[in-house]
Coordinates of C-alpha atoms in Angstrom, one line a residue:
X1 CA 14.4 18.6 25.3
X2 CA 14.1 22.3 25.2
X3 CA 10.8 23.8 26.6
X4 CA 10.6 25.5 23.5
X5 CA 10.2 22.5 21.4
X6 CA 7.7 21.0 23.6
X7 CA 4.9 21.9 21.7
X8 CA 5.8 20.5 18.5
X9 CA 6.9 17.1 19.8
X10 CA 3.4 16.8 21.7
X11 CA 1.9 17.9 17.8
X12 CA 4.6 15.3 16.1
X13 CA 3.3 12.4 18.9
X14 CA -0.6 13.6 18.4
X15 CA -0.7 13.3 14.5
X16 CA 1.6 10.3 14.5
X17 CA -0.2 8.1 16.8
X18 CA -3.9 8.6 15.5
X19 CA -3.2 8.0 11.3
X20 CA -4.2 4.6 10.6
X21 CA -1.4 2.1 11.9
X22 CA -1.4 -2.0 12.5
X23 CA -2.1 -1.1 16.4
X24 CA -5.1 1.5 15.7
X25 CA -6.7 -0.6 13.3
X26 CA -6.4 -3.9 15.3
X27 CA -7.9 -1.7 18.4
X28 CA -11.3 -0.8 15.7
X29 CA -11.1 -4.1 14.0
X30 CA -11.8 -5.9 17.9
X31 CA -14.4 -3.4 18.8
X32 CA -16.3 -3.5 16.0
X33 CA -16.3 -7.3 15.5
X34 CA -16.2 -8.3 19.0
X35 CA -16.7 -5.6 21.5
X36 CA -15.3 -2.9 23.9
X37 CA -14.6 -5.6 26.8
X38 CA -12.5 -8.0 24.2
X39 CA -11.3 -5.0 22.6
X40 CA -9.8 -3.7 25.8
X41 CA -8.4 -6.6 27.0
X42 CA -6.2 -6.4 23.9
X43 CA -5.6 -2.8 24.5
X44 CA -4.0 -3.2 27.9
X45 CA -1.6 -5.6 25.7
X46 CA -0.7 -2.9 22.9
X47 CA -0.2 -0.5 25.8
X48 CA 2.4 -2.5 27.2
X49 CA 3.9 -3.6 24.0
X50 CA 4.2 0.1 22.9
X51 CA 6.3 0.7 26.5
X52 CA 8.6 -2.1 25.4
X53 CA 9.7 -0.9 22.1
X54 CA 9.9 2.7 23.7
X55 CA 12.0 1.8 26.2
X56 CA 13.9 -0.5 23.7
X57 CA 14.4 2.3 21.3
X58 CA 16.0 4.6 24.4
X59 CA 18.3 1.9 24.8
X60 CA 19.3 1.9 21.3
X61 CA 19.5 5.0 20.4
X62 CA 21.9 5.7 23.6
X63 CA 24.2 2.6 22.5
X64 CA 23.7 2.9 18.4
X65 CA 22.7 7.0 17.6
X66 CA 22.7 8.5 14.8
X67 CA 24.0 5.2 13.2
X68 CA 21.0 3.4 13.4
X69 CA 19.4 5.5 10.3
X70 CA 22.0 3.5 8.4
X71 CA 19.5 0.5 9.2
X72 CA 16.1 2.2 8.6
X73 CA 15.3 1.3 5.4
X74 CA 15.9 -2.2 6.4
X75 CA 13.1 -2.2 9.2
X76 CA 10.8 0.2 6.8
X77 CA 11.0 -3.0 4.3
X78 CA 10.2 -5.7 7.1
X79 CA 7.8 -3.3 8.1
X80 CA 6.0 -2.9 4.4
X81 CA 5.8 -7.0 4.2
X82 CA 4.4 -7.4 7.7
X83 CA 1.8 -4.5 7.7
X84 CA 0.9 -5.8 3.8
X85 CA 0.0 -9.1 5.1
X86 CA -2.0 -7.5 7.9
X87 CA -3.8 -5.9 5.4
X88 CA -4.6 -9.2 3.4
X89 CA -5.7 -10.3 6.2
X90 CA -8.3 -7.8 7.6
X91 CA -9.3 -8.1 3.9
X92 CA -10.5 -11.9 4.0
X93 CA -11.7 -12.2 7.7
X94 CA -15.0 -12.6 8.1
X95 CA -17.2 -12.7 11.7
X96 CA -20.7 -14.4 11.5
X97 CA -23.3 -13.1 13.8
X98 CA -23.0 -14.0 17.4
X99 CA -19.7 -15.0 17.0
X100 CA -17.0 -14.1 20.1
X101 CA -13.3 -14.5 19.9
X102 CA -11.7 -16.0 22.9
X103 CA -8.2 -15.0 21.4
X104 CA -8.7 -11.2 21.6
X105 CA -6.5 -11.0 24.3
X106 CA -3.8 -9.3 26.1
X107 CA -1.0 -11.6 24.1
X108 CA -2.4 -10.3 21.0
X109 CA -2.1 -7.0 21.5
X110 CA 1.4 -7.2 23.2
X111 CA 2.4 -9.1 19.7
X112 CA 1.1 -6.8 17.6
X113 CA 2.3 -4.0 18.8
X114 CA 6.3 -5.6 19.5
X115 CA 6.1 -6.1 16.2
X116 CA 4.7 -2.7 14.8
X117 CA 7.0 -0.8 12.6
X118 CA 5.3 1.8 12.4
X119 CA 6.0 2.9 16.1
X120 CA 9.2 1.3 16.4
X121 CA 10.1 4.6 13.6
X122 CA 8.5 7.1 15.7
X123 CA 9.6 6.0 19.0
X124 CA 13.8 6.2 17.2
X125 CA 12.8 9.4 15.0
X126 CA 11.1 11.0 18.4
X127 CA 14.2 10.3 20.8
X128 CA 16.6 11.4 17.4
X129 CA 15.1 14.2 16.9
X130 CA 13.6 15.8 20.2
X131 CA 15.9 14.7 22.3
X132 CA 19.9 12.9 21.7
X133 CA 20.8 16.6 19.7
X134 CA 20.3 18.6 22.9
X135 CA 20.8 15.8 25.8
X136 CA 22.3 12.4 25.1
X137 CA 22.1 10.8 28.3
X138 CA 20.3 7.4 29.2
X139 CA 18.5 9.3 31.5
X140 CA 17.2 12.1 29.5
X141 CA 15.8 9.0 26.9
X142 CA 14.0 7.2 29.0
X143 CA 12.4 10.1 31.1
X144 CA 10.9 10.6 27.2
X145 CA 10.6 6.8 26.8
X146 CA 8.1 6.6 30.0
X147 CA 6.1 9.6 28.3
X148 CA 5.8 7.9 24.7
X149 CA 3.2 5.2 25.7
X150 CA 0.9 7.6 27.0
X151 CA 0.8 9.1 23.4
X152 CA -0.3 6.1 20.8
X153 CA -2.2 3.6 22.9
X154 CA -4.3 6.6 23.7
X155 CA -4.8 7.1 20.1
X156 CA -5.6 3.5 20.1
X157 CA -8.4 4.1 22.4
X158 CA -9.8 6.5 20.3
X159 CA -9.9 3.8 17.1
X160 CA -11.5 0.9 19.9
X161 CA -14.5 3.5 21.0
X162 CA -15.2 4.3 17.6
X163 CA -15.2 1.0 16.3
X164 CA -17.5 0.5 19.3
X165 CA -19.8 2.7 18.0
X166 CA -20.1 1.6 15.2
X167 CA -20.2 -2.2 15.4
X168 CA -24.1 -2.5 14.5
X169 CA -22.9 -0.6 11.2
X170 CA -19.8 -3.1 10.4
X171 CA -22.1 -6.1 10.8
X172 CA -24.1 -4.9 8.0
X173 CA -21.5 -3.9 5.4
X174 CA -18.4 -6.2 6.5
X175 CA -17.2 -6.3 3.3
X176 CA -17.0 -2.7 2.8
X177 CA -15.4 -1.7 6.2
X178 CA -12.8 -4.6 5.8
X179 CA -11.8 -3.0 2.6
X180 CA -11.8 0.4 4.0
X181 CA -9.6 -0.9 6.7
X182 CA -7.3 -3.0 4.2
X183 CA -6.7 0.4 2.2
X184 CA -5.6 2.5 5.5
X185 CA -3.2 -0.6 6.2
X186 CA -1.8 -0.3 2.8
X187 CA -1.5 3.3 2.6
X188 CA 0.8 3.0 6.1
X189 CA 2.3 0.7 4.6
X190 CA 3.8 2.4 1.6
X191 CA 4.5 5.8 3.9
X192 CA 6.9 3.9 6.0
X193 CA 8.5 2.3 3.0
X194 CA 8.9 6.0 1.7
X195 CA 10.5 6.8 5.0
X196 CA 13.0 4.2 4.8
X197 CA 13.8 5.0 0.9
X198 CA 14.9 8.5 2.1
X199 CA 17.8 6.7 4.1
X200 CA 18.5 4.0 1.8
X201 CA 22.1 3.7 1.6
X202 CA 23.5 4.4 -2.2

């Protein structure tokens, strides 16, 4: 990647990682409802989930290229359902007070984020974009692939101290912040459907 394009891929990473997504909003969903501790616990799995698909999406875009944006609107569908259903479901959870959740765990995160479209598009677009047009070796992909889990779990972070903050407030107005957090889902949702419209193949 050139130096002078550094810049604008740390910008493209920053505003990509902290609008709402399945990861972020799981990370503020746990604080809220159950607490930093649980809350981090799943973290450390959404951290290692998201170095998964990174290092996945070096491999493929080494082996596949440019011809995986053949495929995209394909994963931005799968994508749409899954993150819609997330979205159902934040809608009718429900926590009573004093309740913990034993299953807020490392698992969950790691599934979450394995299965999160959302990065699985930035992590391809990042390496297509920044990177194969200017180096193309395996190398050069996954010297980028170790530095793209440092950029959305962090994010994440961000989402689990806020929820932290606020989960006094959320036990008060449930139904209002699972709505709130429903409508982000949704509106993800529908932008990565967009993105996979633009490379639907007519």
């Amino acid at each position: 990647m050139p130096l002078a394009l550094i810049p604008s891929f740390i910008f493209y990473s920053i505003i990509s990682g902290i609008t709402p997504g399945p990861a972020n909003l799981c990370s503020f969903s746990a604080a809220i409802r159950y607490g930093k501790k649980a809350a981090l616990r799943q973290w450390r799995g959404l951290f290692t989930g998201y170095a998964v698909v990174a290092f996945a999406s070096a491999f493929i875009t080494y082996f596949v290229g440019a011809a995986f944006d053949k495929f995209l609107w394909l994963f931005s569908a799968v994508g749409f359902v899954y993150i819609m259903w997330l979205a159902f479901h934040m809608l009718t959870m429900k926590i009573e007070e004093g309740e913990t959740r034993s299953e807020c765990s490392f698992k969950d995160g790691f599934i979450v984020q394995i299965t999160n479209v959302k990065i699985m598009i930035f992590c391809l677009s990042a390496l297509g974009i920044y990177v194969l047009p200017y180096d193309s070796s395996l190398k050069a992909l996954l010297l980028t692939a170790v530095i793209l889990p440092f950029t959305g779990p962090i994010a994440n972070l961000a989402w689990l101290f806020a929820g932290s903050l606020l989960k006094s407030t959320y036990e008060k107005h449930q139904k209002a912040w699972n709505i709130a957090m429903a409508v982000s889902l949704m509106l993800c949702a529908v932008s990565i459907l967009k993105a996979g419209y633009s490379s639907f193949p007519l």
